[in-house]
Tab-separated table of C-alpha atoms (C1' of nucleotides) in Angstrom:
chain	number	residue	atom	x	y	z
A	1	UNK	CA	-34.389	27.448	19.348
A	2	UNK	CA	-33.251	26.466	15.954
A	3	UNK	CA	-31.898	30.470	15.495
A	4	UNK	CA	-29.510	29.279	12.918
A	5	UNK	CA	-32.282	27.936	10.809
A	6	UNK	CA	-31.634	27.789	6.553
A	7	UNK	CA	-28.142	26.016	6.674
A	8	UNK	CA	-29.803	23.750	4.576
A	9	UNK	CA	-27.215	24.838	1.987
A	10	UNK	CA	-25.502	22.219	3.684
A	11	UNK	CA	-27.312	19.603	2.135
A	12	UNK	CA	-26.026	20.065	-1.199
A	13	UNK	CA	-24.739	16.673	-2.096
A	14	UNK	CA	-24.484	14.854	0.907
A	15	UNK	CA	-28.686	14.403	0.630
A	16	UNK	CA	-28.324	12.887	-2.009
A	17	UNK	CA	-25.966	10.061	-0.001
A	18	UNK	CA	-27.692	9.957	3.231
A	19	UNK	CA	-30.653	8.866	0.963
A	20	UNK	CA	-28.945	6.218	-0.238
A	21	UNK	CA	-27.676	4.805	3.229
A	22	UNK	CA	-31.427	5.147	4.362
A	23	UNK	CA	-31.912	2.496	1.907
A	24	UNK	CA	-29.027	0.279	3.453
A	25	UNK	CA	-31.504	-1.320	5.807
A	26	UNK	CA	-34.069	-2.547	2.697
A	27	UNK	CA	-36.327	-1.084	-0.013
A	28	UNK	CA	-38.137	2.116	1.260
A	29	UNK	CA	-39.966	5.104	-0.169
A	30	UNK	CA	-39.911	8.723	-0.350
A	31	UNK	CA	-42.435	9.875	2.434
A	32	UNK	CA	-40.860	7.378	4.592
A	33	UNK	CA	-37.340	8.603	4.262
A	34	UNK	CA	-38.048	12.297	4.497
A	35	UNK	CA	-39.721	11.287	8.078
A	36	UNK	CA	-36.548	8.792	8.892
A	37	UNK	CA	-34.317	12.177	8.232
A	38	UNK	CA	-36.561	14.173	10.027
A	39	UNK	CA	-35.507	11.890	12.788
A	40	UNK	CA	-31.754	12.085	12.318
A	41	UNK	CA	-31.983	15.800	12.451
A	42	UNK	CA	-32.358	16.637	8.728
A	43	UNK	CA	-34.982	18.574	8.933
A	44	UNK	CA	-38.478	18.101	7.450
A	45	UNK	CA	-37.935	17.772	3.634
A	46	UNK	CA	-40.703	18.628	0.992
A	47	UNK	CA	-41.758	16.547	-1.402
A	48	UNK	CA	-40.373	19.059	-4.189
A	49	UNK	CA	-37.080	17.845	-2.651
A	50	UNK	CA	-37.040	14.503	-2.033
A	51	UNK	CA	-38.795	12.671	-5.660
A	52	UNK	CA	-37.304	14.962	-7.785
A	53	UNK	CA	-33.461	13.910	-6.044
A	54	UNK	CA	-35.226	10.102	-5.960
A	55	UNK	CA	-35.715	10.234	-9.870
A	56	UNK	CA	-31.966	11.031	-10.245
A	57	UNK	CA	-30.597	8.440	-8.250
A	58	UNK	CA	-33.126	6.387	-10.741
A	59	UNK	CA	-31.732	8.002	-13.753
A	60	UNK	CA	-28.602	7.557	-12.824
A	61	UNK	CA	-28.947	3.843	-12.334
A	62	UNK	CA	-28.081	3.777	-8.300
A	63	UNK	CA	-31.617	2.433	-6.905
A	64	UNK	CA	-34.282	-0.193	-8.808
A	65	UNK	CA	-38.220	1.378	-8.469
A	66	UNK	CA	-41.313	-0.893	-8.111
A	67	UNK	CA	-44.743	0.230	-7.016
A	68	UNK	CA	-46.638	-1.714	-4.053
A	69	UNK	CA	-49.790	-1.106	-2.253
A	70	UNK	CA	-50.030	1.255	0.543
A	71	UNK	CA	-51.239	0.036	3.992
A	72	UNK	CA	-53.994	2.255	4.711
A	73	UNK	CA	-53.119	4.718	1.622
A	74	UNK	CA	-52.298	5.366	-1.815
A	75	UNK	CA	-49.952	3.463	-3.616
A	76	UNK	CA	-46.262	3.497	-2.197
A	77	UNK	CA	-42.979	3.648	-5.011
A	78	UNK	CA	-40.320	1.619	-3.093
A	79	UNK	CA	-36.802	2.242	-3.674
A	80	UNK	CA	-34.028	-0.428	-3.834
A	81	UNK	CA	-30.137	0.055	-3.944
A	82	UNK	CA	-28.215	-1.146	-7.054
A	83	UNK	CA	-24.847	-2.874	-7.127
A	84	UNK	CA	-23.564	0.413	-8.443
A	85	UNK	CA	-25.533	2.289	-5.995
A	86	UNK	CA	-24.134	0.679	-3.096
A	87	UNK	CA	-20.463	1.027	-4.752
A	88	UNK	CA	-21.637	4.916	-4.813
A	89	UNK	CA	-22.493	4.803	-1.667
A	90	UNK	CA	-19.565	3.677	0.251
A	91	UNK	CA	-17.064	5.969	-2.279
A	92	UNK	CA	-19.233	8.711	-1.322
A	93	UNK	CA	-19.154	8.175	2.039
A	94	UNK	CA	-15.205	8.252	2.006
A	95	UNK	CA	-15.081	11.157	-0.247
A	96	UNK	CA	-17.322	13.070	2.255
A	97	UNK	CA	-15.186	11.857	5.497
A	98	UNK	CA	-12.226	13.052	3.344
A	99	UNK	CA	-13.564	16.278	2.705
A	100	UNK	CA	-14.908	16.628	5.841
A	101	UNK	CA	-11.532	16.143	7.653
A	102	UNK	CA	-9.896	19.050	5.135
A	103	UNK	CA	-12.572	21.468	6.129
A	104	UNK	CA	-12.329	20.504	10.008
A	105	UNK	CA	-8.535	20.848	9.767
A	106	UNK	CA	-8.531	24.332	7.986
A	107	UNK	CA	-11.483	25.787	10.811
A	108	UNK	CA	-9.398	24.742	13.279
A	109	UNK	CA	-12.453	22.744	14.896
A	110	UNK	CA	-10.450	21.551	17.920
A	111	UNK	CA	-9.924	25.050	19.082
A	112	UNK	CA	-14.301	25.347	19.518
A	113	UNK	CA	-15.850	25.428	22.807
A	114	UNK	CA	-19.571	25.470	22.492
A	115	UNK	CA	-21.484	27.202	24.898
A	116	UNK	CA	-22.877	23.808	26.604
A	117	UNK	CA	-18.933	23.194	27.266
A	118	UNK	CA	-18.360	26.957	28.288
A	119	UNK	CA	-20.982	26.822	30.567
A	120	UNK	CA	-20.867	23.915	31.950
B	1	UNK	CA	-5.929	10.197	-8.158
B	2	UNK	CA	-8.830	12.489	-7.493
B	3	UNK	CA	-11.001	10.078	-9.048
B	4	UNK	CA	-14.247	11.979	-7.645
B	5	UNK	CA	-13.063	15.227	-8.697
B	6	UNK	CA	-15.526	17.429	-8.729
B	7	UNK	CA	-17.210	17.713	-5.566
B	8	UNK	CA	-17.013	21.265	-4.972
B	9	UNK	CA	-20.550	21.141	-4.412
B	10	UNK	CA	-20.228	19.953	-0.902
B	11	UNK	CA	-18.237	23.791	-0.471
B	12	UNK	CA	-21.715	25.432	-0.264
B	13	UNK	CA	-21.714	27.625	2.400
B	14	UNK	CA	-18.655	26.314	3.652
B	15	UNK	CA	-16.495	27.880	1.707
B	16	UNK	CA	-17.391	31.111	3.365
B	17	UNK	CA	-16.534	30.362	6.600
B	18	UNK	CA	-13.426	28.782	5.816
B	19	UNK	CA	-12.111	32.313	3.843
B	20	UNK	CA	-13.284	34.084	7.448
B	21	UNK	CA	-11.205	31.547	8.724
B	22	UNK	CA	-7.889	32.489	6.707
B	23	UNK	CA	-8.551	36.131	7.943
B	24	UNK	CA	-8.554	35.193	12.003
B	25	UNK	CA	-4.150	35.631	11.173
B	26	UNK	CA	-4.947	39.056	9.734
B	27	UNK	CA	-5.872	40.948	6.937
B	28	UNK	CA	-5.231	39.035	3.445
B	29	UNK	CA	-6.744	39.301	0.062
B	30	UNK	CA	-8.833	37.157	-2.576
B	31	UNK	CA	-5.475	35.972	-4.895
B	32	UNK	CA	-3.906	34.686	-1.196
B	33	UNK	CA	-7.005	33.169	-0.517
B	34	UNK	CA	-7.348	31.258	-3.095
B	35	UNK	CA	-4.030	29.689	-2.881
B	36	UNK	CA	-4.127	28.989	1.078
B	37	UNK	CA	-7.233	27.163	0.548
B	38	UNK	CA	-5.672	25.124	-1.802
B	39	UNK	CA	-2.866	24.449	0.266
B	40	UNK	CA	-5.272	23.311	1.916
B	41	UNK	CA	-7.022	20.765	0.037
B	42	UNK	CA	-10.106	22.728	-0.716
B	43	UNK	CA	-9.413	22.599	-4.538
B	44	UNK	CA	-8.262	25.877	-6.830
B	45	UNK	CA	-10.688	28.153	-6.315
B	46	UNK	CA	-11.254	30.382	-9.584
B	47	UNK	CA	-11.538	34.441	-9.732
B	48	UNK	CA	-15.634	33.835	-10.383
B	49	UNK	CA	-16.046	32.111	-7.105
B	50	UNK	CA	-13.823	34.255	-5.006
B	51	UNK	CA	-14.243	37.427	-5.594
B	52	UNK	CA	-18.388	37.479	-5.433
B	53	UNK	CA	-17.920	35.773	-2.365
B	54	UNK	CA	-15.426	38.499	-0.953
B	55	UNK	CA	-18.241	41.134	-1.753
B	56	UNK	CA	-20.827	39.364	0.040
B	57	UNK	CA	-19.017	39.316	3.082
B	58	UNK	CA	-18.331	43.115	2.333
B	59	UNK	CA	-22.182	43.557	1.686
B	60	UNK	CA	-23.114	41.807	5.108
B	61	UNK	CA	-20.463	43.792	7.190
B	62	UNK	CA	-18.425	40.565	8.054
B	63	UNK	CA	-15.395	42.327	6.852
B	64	UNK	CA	-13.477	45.386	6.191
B	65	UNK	CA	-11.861	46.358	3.080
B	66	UNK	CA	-8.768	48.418	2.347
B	67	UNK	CA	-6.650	48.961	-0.881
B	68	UNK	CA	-2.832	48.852	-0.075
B	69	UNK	CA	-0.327	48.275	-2.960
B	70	UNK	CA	0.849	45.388	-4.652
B	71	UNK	CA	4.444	43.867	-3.755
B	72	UNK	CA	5.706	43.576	-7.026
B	73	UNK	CA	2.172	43.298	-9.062
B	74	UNK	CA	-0.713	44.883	-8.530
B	75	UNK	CA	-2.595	46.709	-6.213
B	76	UNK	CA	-4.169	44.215	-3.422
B	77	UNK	CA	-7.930	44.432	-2.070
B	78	UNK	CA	-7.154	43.430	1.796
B	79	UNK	CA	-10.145	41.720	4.150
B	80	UNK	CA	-10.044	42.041	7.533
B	81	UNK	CA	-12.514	40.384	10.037
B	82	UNK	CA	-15.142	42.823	11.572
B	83	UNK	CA	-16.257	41.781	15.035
B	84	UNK	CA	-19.666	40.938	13.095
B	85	UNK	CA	-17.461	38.714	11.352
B	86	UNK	CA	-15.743	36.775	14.007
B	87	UNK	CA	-18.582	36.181	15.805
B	88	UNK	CA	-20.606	34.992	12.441
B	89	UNK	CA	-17.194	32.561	12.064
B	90	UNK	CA	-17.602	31.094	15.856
B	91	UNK	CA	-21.080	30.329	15.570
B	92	UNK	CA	-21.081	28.768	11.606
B	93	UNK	CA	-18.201	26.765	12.928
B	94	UNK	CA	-20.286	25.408	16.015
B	95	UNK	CA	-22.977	25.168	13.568
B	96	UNK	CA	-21.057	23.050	10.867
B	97	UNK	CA	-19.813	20.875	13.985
B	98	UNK	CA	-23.123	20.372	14.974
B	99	UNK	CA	-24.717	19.581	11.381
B	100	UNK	CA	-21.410	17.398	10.480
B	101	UNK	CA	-22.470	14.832	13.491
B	102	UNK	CA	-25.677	15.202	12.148
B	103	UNK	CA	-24.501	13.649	9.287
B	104	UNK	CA	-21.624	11.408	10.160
B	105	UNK	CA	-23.693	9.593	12.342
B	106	UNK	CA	-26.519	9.175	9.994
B	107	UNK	CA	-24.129	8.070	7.334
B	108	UNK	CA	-22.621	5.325	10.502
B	109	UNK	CA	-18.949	6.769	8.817
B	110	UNK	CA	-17.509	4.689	12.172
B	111	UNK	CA	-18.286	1.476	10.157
B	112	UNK	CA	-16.486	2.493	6.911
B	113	UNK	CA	-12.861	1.614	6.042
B	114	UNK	CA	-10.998	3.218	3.562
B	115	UNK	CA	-8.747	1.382	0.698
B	116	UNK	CA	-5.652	2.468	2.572
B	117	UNK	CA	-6.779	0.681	6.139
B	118	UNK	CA	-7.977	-2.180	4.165
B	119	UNK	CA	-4.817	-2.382	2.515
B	120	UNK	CA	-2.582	-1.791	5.386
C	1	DA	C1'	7.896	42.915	-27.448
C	2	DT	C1'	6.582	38.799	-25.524
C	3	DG	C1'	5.248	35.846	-22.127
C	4	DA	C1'	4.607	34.577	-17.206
C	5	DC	C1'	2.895	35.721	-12.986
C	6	DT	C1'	0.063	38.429	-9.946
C	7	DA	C1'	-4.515	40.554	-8.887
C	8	DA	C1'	-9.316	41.773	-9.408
C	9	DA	C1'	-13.820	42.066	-11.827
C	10	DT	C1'	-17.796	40.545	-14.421
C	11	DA	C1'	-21.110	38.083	-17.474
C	12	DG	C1'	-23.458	33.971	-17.941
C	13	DT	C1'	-24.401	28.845	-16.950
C	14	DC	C1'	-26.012	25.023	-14.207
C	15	DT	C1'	-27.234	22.306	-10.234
C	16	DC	C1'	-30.235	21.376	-6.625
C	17	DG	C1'	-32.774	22.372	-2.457
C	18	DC	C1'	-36.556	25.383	-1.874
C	19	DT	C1'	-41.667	27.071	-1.990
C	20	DA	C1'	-46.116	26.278	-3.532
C	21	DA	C1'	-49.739	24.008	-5.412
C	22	DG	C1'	-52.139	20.061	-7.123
C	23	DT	C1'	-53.900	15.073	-7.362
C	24	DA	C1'	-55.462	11.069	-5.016
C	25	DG	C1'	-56.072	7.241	-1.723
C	26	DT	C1'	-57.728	5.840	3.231
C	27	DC	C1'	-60.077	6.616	7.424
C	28	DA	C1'	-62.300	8.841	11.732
C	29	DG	C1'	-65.747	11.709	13.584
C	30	DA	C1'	-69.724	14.906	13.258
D	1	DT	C1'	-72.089	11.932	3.759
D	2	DC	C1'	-69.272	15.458	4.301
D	3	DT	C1'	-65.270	17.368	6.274
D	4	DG	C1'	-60.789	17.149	7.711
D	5	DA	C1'	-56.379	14.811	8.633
D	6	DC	C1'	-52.978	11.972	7.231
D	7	DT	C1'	-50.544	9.494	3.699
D	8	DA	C1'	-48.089	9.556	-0.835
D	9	DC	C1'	-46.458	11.243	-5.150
D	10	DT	C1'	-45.949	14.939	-8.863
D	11	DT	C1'	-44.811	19.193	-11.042
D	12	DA	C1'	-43.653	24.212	-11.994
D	13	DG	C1'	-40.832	27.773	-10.984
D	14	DC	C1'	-37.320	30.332	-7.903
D	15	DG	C1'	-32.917	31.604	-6.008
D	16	DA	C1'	-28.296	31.043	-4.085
D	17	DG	C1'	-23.876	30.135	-5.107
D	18	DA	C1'	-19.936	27.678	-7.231
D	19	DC	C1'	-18.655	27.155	-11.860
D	20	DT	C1'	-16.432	28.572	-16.685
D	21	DA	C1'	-14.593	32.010	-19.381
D	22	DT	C1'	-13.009	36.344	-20.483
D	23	DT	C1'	-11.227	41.020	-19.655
D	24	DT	C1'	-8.257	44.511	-17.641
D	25	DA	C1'	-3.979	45.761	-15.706
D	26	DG	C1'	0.451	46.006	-13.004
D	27	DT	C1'	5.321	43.987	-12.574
D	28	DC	C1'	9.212	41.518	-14.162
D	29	DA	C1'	12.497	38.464	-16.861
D	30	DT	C1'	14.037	37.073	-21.377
DNA sequence: ATGACTAAATAGTCTCGCTAAGTAGTCAGA
DNA sequence: TCTGACTACTTAGCGAGACTATTTAGTCAT
């Protein structure tokens, strides 16, 4: 399983967004969302990943920060979204559908069977 | 237009298998390249992005390479797919399927409209 | 000649996801 | 009480690859 492993060059950029739509549903914090896109088939982020891209999205003014007690554990940094971070968001998420469409078109992806559908 | 210009960063590792993808109609060279994949929406691709990229295809035995001259200019470096290289294109395409519904449906892109189906 | 277009190469920069390591809080079990 | 496991955040440094910018060089029209 999992042969095709480090396409996590993938990531670059669209992370950043699927952060911020994990943050659609109410404030959350970093070790929570790398587990939530662990779930949605991300794969298990590092830490080194995850605050580092979380104290851009601060800088940048696209989620609010406030500390809160952990329950059962250290201290927990919650993230908000922003006005502008949830304009960000949804721009983002139609630049990437754009983009995503262009690429699609150009490989042609209609034309794949994979091998589920081949042997199936 | 192109108000979000610059996100040529999503074209990590993508861009790859989209110029193995302009080589499945035969043998074609970086300057052609470059200006199919614009035709195709992927942006203008520069000399300093092409051409390294060319080499490591060269480098991992995805392609062939074969000097022929120019028609009216210079000569012309042509790429051909190797069978390494078609089926490296097959499976990065079923891969970039598979990671792109990764995505998409973490991102819930069904529930976003875009200005022109609002405005329509 | 001069400039425009074609065609490839290369040096150097920057972003960002990665590895790796550290700090620190809570709690269960030996 | 000590050890380990889990939670939670931080930081330093690395590497891949798309970027900018420049160079070289062939053909052709003005």
């Amino acid at each position: 399983m999992n042969e095709r492993a480090p396409n996590s060059e993938w990531l670059r950029g669209v992370l950043e967004t699927c952060v911020l739509q994990t943050m659609v549903a109410g404030p959350t914090y970093g070790y929570q969302i790398t587990t939530q896109l662990a779930e949605a088939g991300l794969g298990e982020l590092k830490g080194g990943t995850i605050y580092p891209l979380l104290a851009r999205l601060e800088k940048k003014g696209l989620v609010s920060v406030e500390w809160r007690a952990g329950d059962g554990g250290p201290g927990r940094k919650y993230f908000a979204l922003t006005a502008d971070g949830l304009t960000e968001l949804h721009e983002a998420k139609l630049a990437w559908r754009a983009f995503n469409t262009t690429i699609s078109t150009h490989l042609d992806l209609s034309s794949v069977q994979s091998q589920q559908e081949v042997t199936s």
